[in-house]
Coordinates of C-alpha atoms and ligand atoms in Angstrom, one line a residue:
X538 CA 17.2 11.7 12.4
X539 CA 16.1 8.7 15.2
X540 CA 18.7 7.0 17.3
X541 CA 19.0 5.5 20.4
X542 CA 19.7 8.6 23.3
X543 CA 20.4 6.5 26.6
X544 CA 23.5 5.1 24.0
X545 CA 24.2 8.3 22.5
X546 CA 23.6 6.8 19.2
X547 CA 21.9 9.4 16.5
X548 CA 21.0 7.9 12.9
X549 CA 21.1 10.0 10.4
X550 CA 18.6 9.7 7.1
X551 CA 19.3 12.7 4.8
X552 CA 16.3 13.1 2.8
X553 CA 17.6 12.9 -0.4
X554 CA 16.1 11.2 -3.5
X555 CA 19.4 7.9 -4.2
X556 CA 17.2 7.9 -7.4
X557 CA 19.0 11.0 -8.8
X558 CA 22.7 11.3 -9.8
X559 CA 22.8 15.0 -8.8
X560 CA 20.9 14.1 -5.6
X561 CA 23.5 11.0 -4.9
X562 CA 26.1 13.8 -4.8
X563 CA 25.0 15.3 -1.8
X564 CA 26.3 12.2 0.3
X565 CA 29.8 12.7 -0.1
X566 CA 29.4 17.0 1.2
X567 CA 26.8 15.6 3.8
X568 CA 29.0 13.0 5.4
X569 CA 32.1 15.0 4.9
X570 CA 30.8 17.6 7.2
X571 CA 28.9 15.1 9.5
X572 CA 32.8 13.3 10.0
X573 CA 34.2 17.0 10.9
X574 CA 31.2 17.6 13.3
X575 CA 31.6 13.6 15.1
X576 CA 35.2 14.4 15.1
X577 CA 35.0 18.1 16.6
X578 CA 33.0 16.2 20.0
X579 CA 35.5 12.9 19.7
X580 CA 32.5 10.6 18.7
X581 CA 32.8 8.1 15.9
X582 CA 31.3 7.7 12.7
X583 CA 29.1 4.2 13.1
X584 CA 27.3 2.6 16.1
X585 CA 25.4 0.1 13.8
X586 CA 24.9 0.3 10.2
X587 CA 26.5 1.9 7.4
X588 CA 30.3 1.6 8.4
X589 CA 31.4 -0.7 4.9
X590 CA 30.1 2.3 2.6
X591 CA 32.3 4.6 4.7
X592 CA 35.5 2.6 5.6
X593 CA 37.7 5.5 3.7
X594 CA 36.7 7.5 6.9
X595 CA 38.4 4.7 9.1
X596 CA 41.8 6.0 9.6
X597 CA 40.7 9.7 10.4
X598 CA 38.1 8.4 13.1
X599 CA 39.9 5.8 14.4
X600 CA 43.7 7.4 14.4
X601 CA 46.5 5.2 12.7
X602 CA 47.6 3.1 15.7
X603 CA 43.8 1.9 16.5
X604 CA 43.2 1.7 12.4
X605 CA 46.3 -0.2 11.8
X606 CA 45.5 -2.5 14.8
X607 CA 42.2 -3.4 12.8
X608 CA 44.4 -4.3 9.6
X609 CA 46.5 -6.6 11.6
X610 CA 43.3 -8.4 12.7
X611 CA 41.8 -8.8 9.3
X612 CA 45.2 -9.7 8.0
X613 CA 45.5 -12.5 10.3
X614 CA 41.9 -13.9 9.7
X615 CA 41.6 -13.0 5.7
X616 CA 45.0 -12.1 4.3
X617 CA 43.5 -12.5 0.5
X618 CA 40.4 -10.3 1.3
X619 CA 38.0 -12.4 0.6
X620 CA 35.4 -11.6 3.2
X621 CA 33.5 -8.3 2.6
X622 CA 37.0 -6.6 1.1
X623 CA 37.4 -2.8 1.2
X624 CA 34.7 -2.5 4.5
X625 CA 36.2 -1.5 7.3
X626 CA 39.9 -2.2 7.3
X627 CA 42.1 -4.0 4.6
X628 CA 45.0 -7.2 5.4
X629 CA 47.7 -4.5 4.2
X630 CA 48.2 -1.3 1.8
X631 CA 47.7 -3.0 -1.6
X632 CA 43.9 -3.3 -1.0
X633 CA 41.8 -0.4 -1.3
X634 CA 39.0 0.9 1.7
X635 CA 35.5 1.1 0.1
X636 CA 34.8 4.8 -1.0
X637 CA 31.4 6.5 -1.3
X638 CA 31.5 6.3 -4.5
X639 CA 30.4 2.4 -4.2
X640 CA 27.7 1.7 -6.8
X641 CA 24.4 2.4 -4.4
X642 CA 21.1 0.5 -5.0
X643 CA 19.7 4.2 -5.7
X644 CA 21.7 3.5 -9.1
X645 CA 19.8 0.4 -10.0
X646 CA 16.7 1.7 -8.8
X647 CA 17.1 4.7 -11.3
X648 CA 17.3 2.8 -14.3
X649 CA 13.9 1.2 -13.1
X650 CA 9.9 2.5 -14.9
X651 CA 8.8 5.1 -12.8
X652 CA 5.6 3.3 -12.1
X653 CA 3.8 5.7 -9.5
X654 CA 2.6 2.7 -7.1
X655 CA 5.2 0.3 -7.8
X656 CA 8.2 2.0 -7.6
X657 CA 7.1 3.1 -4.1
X658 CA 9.2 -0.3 -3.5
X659 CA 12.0 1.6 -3.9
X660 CA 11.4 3.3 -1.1
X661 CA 11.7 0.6 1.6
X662 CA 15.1 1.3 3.6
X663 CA 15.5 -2.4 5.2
X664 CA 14.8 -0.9 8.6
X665 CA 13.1 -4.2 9.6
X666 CA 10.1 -2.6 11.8
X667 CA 7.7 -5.8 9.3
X668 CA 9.6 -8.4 10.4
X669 CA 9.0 -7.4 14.5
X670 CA 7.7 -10.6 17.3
X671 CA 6.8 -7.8 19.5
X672 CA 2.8 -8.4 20.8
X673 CA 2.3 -4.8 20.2
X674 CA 3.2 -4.2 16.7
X675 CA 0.7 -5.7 14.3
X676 CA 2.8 -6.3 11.2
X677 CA 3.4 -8.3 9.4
X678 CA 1.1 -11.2 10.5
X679 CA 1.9 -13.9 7.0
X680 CA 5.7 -13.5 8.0
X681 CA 5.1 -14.3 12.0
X682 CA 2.7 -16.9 10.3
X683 CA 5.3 -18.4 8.2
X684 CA 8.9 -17.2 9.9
X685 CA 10.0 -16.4 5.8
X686 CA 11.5 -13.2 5.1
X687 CA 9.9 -12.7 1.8
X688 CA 6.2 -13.3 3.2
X689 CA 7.2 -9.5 4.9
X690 CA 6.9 -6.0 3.7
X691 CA 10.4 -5.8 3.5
X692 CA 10.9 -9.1 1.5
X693 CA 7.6 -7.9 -0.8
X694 CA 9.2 -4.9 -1.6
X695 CA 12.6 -6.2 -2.3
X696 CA 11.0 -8.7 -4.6
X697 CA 8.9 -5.8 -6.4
X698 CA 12.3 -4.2 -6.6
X699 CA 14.1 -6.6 -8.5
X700 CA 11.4 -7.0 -10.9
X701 CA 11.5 -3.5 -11.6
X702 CA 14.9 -3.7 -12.6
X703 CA 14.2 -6.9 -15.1
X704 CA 11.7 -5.8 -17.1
X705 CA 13.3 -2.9 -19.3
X706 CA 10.4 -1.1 -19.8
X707 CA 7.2 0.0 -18.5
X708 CA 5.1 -3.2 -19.3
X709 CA 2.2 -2.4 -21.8
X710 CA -1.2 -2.4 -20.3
X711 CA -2.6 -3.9 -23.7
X712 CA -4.5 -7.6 -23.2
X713 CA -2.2 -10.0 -25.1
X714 CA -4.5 -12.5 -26.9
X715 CA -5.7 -15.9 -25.1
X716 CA -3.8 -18.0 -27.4
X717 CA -0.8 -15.8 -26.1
X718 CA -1.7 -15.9 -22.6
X719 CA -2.5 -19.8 -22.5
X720 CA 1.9 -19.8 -24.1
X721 CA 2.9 -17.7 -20.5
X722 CA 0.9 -19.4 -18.1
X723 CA 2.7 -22.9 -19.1
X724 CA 6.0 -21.4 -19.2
X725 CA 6.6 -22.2 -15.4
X726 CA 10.1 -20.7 -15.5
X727 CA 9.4 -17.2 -15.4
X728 CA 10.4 -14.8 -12.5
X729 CA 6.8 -13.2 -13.0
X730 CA 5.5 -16.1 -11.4
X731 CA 7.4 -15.8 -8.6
X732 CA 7.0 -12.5 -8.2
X733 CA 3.5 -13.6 -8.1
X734 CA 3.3 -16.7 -5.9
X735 CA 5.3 -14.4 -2.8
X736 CA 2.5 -11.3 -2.8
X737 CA -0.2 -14.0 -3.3
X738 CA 0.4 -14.7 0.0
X739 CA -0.3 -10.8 1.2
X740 CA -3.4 -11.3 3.1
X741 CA -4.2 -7.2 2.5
X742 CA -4.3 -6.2 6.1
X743 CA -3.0 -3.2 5.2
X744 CA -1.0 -2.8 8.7
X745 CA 2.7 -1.9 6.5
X746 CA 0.8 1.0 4.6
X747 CA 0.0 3.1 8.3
X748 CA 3.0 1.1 10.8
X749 CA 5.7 0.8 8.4
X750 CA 8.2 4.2 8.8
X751 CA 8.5 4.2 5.1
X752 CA 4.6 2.9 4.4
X753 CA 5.2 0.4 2.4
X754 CA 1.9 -0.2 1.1
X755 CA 1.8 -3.6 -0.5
X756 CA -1.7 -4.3 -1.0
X757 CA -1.5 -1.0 -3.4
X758 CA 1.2 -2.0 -5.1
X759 CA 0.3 -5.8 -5.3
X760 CA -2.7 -4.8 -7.2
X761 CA -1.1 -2.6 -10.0
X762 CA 1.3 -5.6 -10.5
X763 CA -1.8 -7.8 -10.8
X764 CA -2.7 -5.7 -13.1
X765 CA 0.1 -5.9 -15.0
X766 CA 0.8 -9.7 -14.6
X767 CA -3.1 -10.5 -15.9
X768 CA -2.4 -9.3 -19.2
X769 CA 0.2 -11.2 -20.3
X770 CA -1.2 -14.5 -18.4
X771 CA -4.4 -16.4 -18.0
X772 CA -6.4 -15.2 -15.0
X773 CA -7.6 -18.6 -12.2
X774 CA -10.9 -19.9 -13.0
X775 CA -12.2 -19.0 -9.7
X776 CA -11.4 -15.3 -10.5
X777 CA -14.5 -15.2 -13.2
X778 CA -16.7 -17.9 -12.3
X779 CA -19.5 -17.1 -9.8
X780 CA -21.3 -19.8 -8.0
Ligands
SF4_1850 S1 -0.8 -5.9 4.1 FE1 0.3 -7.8 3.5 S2 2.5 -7.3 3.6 FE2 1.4 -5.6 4.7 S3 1.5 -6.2 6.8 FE3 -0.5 -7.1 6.0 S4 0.0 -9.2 5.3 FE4 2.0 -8.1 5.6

């Protein structure tokens, strides 16, 4: 739990594996009791983040004059529901408030190989610490370098993440033949290569795997999908000739 106290804003992270089905569960009990407890002090549900997923909760926190106030609104700005429909309030009765029962990226992430490094992508929550301008944090210095999102942590492990979910299966760690390997490394449309080019950049300072709240260690996992990648493509020339 971290929030902000002068605002009396509290986060709260149950520690609960999104991975699992029978773990995914636990949110609807957890924020069924965490509405009765905001309620029973006349607080509200959201400060920041996390209000779409729980919209359903919208009419009980807010009361019906303040909730149906909010439906005017969106009625008068999206009457089809068109911009981010269900969150928060709907243009009128016929559309339905998101539930918690949303499909979660815990539900994708499940279906991905449990790699032990790699999947420690999974991990990163999207809190943003990487992507900091502050003097005094030291990550992540290729995306202050280059102002892109993906040269971060964050953007790393959201990379790593999809490419989880693409390959069906944990990708064999047998060499495929030269021959074989010379075929991939021409095939320039392949998401492998992009997957590539954007941790290429990683310069290994290691600063996400201590500063990062979730430690995000890229370098780690930047090597066991090297060595994944190099056997089904052609390793540089540089990589095996020594001057
Ligand atoms: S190790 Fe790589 S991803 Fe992590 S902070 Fe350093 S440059 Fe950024």
């Amino acid at each position: 739990m971290f929030g902000h106290v002068d605002a009396g804003v509290m986060h709260i992270r149950p520690a609960i594996n999104m991975r699992r089905k029978s773990e995914r569960k636990k949110i609807r009990i957890i924020t069924e009791e965490v509405v009765k407890l905001v309620h029973s002090y006349g607080g509200v549900l959201w400060g920041e983040h996390g209000r779409g997923l729980r919209s359903e909760f919208g009419p009980e926190i807010f009361g019906e004059v303040i909730w149906e106030q909010m439906c005017n609104i969106k009625n008068a700005f999206d009457p089809h529901n068109q911009f981010n429909p269900g969150k928060v309030a709907v243009p009128n009765r016929t559309f339905s408030l998101s539930t918690l029962e949303t499909t979660t990226r815990g539900e994708y992430d499940e279906r991905t190989p449990e790699l032990v490094t790699l999947s420690n992508a999974t991990r990163c929550d999207g809190n943003g610490e990487c992507q900091s301008i502050s003097t005094s944090d030291s990550m992540c210095p290729t995306y202050r370098a280059t102002d892109d999102p993906s040269q971060s942590p964050r953007g790393r492990a959201e990379v790593l993440r999809r490419w989880l979910q693409r390959i069906e299966q944990t990708p064999s760690r047998k060499n495929a033949s030269f021959i074989k390997k010379l075929f991939n490394s021409g095939n320039e449309d392949d998401f492998n290569h992009e997957v590539k080019h954007i941790l290429d950049g990683c310069i290994a300072c290691k600063a996400c795997a201590t500063e990062c709240p979730m430690q995000i260690d890229i370098p780690a996992m930047r090597s066991q999908f090297y060595a994944f990648y190099f056997t089904r493509y052609l390793r540089p020339m540089r990589d095996t000739v020594w001057l």
